[in-house]
Short mmCIF file of C-alpha atoms in Angstrom, two decimals:
data_model
loop_
_atom_site.label_atom_id
_atom_site.label_comp_id
_atom_site.label_asym_id
_atom_site.label_seq_id
_atom_site.Cartn_x
_atom_site.Cartn_y
_atom_site.Cartn_z
CA UNK X 1 -9.39 13.51 -9.10
CA UNK X 2 -10.62 10.26 -9.63
CA UNK X 3 -14.30 9.21 -9.11
CA UNK X 4 -15.29 8.48 -5.09
CA UNK X 5 -15.45 4.31 -5.08
CA UNK X 6 -18.62 3.14 -3.81
CA UNK X 7 -17.09 -0.01 -2.17
CA UNK X 8 -15.35 0.15 0.98
CA UNK X 9 -12.90 -1.78 3.33
CA UNK X 10 -9.97 -0.83 5.59
CA UNK X 11 -7.62 -1.13 2.42
CA UNK X 12 -10.10 1.14 0.31
CA UNK X 13 -10.13 3.54 3.44
CA UNK X 14 -6.72 4.64 2.64
CA UNK X 15 -6.61 5.04 -0.91
CA UNK X 16 -6.91 8.83 -0.73
CA UNK X 17 -3.66 8.88 1.50
CA UNK X 18 -1.94 7.36 -1.33
CA UNK X 19 -3.38 9.85 -4.19
CA UNK X 20 -2.69 12.91 -2.36
CA UNK X 21 1.00 11.95 -2.11
CA UNK X 22 1.39 11.58 -5.82
CA UNK X 23 4.07 14.55 -6.93
CA UNK X 24 2.89 17.01 -9.70
CA UNK X 25 4.04 16.05 -13.08
CA UNK X 26 4.48 12.15 -12.14
CA UNK X 27 4.56 10.07 -15.36
CA UNK X 28 4.96 6.44 -14.14
CA UNK X 29 3.69 4.79 -11.14
CA UNK X 30 3.90 1.35 -9.75
CA UNK X 31 1.13 -0.32 -7.40
CA UNK X 32 2.92 -3.12 -5.53
CA UNK X 33 0.52 -6.23 -4.46
CA UNK X 34 -2.49 -4.48 -6.81
CA UNK X 35 -5.05 -7.17 -6.02
CA UNK X 36 -8.08 -6.43 -8.18
CA UNK X 37 -6.60 -3.16 -9.27
CA UNK X 38 -8.67 -0.57 -7.68
CA UNK X 39 -5.74 1.70 -6.39
CA UNK X 40 -4.22 1.20 -10.05
CA UNK X 41 -7.13 2.55 -11.38
CA UNK X 42 -7.31 5.30 -9.50
CA UNK X 43 -3.88 6.29 -9.98
CA UNK X 44 -4.11 6.14 -13.76
CA UNK X 45 -6.70 9.13 -13.27
CA UNK X 46 -3.47 11.30 -12.25
CA UNK X 47 -0.53 9.35 -13.71
CA UNK X 48 -0.24 8.87 -17.49
CA UNK X 49 1.31 5.25 -17.06
CA UNK X 50 0.64 3.10 -14.02
CA UNK X 51 1.65 -0.75 -13.78
CA UNK X 52 -0.12 -2.67 -11.40
CA UNK X 53 2.08 -5.95 -9.71
CA UNK X 54 0.60 -8.85 -7.98
CA UNK X 55 1.75 -12.65 -7.53
CA UNK X 56 -1.63 -14.04 -7.42
CA UNK X 57 -3.16 -14.82 -11.18
CA UNK X 58 -6.47 -14.88 -10.23
CA UNK X 59 -6.98 -11.75 -8.46
CA UNK X 60 -4.76 -10.18 -11.45
CA UNK X 61 -7.77 -11.78 -13.84
CA UNK X 62 -10.13 -9.69 -11.90
CA UNK X 63 -8.35 -6.37 -12.01
CA UNK X 64 -8.07 -6.97 -15.79
CA UNK X 65 -12.02 -7.60 -16.39
CA UNK X 66 -13.25 -4.59 -14.05
CA UNK X 67 -10.21 -2.02 -13.40
CA UNK X 68 -9.16 -1.58 -16.97
CA UNK X 69 -8.13 1.94 -18.57
CA UNK X 70 -5.55 3.88 -20.76
CA UNK X 71 -2.04 3.56 -19.38
CA UNK X 72 -2.78 0.71 -17.23
CA UNK X 73 -0.95 -2.46 -17.43
CA UNK X 74 -0.87 -5.65 -15.18
CA UNK X 75 2.13 -7.77 -14.51
CA UNK X 76 2.14 -11.28 -12.93
CA UNK X 77 5.24 -11.17 -10.96
CA UNK X 78 7.53 -11.00 -7.70
CA UNK X 79 8.54 -7.27 -7.28
CA UNK X 80 11.51 -8.38 -5.58
CA UNK X 81 12.77 -10.19 -8.61
CA UNK X 82 10.86 -8.57 -11.89
CA UNK X 83 13.54 -6.93 -14.02
CA UNK X 84 12.30 -3.40 -13.65
CA UNK X 85 14.60 -0.66 -14.59
CA UNK X 86 16.08 1.12 -11.60
CA UNK X 87 14.62 4.39 -11.04
CA UNK X 88 11.91 3.69 -13.43
CA UNK X 89 8.97 5.24 -11.35
CA UNK X 90 7.76 8.62 -9.99
CA UNK X 91 5.31 7.07 -7.58
CA UNK X 92 5.59 3.50 -5.86
CA UNK X 93 2.30 2.58 -4.06
CA UNK X 94 1.74 -0.47 -1.76
CA UNK X 95 -1.33 -0.98 0.31
CA UNK X 96 -1.57 -4.32 2.57
CA UNK X 97 1.39 -5.88 0.47
CA UNK X 98 4.68 -5.12 2.36
CA UNK X 99 3.96 -7.89 5.20
CA UNK X 100 3.72 -10.46 2.27
CA UNK X 101 7.66 -9.85 1.85
CA UNK X 102 10.34 -9.16 3.87
CA UNK X 103 10.37 -5.96 5.20
CA UNK X 104 13.78 -4.99 4.38
CA UNK X 105 13.91 -6.35 1.11
CA UNK X 106 10.52 -4.84 -0.11
CA UNK X 107 11.56 -1.17 1.17
CA UNK X 108 14.96 -1.62 -0.40
CA UNK X 109 13.54 -2.57 -3.79
CA UNK X 110 10.58 -0.02 -3.59
CA UNK X 111 13.34 2.61 -2.96
CA UNK X 112 15.63 1.44 -5.86
CA UNK X 113 12.59 1.78 -8.44
CA UNK X 114 12.08 5.25 -7.41
CA UNK X 115 13.66 8.21 -9.42
CA UNK X 116 15.00 11.04 -7.55
CA UNK X 117 12.24 12.97 -6.34
CA UNK X 118 9.71 10.29 -6.41
CA UNK X 119 7.65 9.13 -3.47
CA UNK X 120 7.21 5.97 -1.83
CA UNK X 121 3.48 5.54 0.00
CA UNK X 122 3.13 2.36 1.89
CA UNK X 123 0.10 1.42 3.97
CA UNK X 124 0.70 -1.68 5.91
CA UNK X 125 -0.58 -3.84 8.50
CA UNK X 126 1.50 -4.02 11.84
CA UNK X 127 1.56 -7.25 14.18
CA UNK X 128 -0.11 -6.40 17.43
CA UNK X 129 1.98 -6.38 20.65
CA UNK X 130 -0.12 -7.27 23.81
CA UNK X 131 -1.27 -5.41 25.93
CA UNK X 132 1.05 -2.47 24.50
CA UNK X 133 -1.29 -2.19 21.47
CA UNK X 134 -4.94 -2.81 23.30
CA UNK X 135 -5.98 1.00 22.96
CA UNK X 136 -5.35 0.87 19.00
CA UNK X 137 -7.36 -2.13 19.08
CA UNK X 138 -10.35 -0.66 21.04
CA UNK X 139 -10.58 2.39 18.72
CA UNK X 140 -9.80 0.43 15.70
CA UNK X 141 -13.07 -1.89 16.60
CA UNK X 142 -14.97 1.21 17.38
CA UNK X 143 -13.96 3.21 14.29
CA UNK X 144 -14.53 0.16 12.01
CA UNK X 145 -18.08 -0.21 13.60
CA UNK X 146 -19.03 3.18 13.02
CA UNK X 147 -17.55 3.41 9.12
CA UNK X 148 -19.10 0.17 8.54
CA UNK X 149 -22.52 1.54 9.39
CA UNK X 150 -21.78 4.80 7.70
CA UNK X 151 -20.67 3.00 4.45
CA UNK X 152 -23.80 0.65 4.39
CA UNK X 153 -21.38 -2.53 4.97
CA UNK X 154 -17.97 -3.22 3.73
CA UNK X 155 -16.55 -5.00 0.67
CA UNK X 156 -14.79 -8.30 0.82
CA UNK X 157 -11.21 -8.40 0.44
CA UNK X 158 -10.15 -11.35 -2.10
CA UNK X 159 -6.93 -11.26 -2.41
CA UNK X 160 -4.63 -14.05 -0.50
CA UNK X 161 -3.77 -13.05 2.95
CA UNK X 162 -1.00 -13.44 5.21
CA UNK X 163 -1.82 -13.28 9.08
CA UNK X 164 -0.67 -12.39 11.45
CA UNK X 165 1.80 -9.92 10.08
CA UNK X 166 5.29 -10.55 10.78
CA UNK X 167 6.70 -7.28 11.98
CA UNK X 168 5.37 -4.76 14.72
CA UNK X 169 5.23 -1.04 13.78
CA UNK X 170 8.00 -0.26 15.83
CA UNK X 171 9.89 -3.10 13.89
CA UNK X 172 8.67 -1.62 10.64
CA UNK X 173 9.47 1.71 12.00
CA UNK X 174 13.18 0.75 12.77
CA UNK X 175 13.62 -0.94 9.12
CA UNK X 176 11.83 1.78 7.27
CA UNK X 177 14.35 4.33 9.46
CA UNK X 178 17.20 2.67 8.63
CA UNK X 179 16.97 2.67 4.83
CA UNK X 180 14.62 5.55 4.45
CA UNK X 181 16.22 8.62 6.11
CA UNK X 182 13.54 11.21 6.68
CA UNK X 183 10.83 8.81 6.25
CA UNK X 184 7.36 9.61 7.99
CA UNK X 185 5.47 6.98 9.61
CA UNK X 186 2.07 7.17 11.43
CA UNK X 187 -0.11 4.63 13.47
CA UNK X 188 -4.07 4.58 11.86
CA UNK X 189 -7.25 3.64 13.57
CA UNK X 190 -7.98 1.10 11.01
CA UNK X 191 -5.16 -1.58 11.90
CA UNK X 192 -2.76 0.04 9.69
CA UNK X 193 0.07 2.38 9.64
CA UNK X 194 1.21 4.69 6.89
CA UNK X 195 4.80 5.17 5.58
CA UNK X 196 5.67 8.15 3.53
CA UNK X 197 9.20 9.25 1.89
CA UNK X 198 10.52 11.34 -0.87
CA UNK X 199 13.61 9.89 -2.41
CA UNK X 200 16.33 13.06 -2.23
CA UNK X 201 16.50 14.53 -5.60
CA UNK X 202 20.27 14.52 -5.73
CA UNK X 203 20.84 11.07 -4.74
CA UNK X 204 20.63 7.71 -6.44
CA UNK X 205 19.74 6.00 -2.92
CA UNK X 206 17.91 7.29 0.03
#
């Protein structure tokens, strides 16, 4: 397993979710919206070939400066239009990037890039729906303060932001269930949700 990361923020907190989802024997992984490349580097400890893709040049330059390693490649490109071959990856991962693109288009693209039997692991940010989401917000603030104290502070998120996220959790779930039959989704306390889907081994599309 990768070495424990000393930095911490709400996105880094969910890296273990992605790493635990990597199927045994995976040969190629794609980190969508890789930012400074921390998850890309962690994936490279368990997958021989990892591509980190992001549209932002400055953040990719930072990734190349401190998150390099054997088997890692960085691309400045748009995941929706870059000419990857279909079914190229055993793992497609994305943390805090899906809300930067159309949800359906992003999920369709990531689905199509997976080999049969491959895994899609997404951690995303839902738009709050008031007052329905008030309990989640209160729990999130409490958890954030406790974890921030326990970790001794919080690392900045240097990648470009989109706020507020366009879709609520219910909207993302409806889109995911339509495009990814059998998808597993959860709400998480630190203002995040997770999406986990395995592409059927006998079908080219979910």
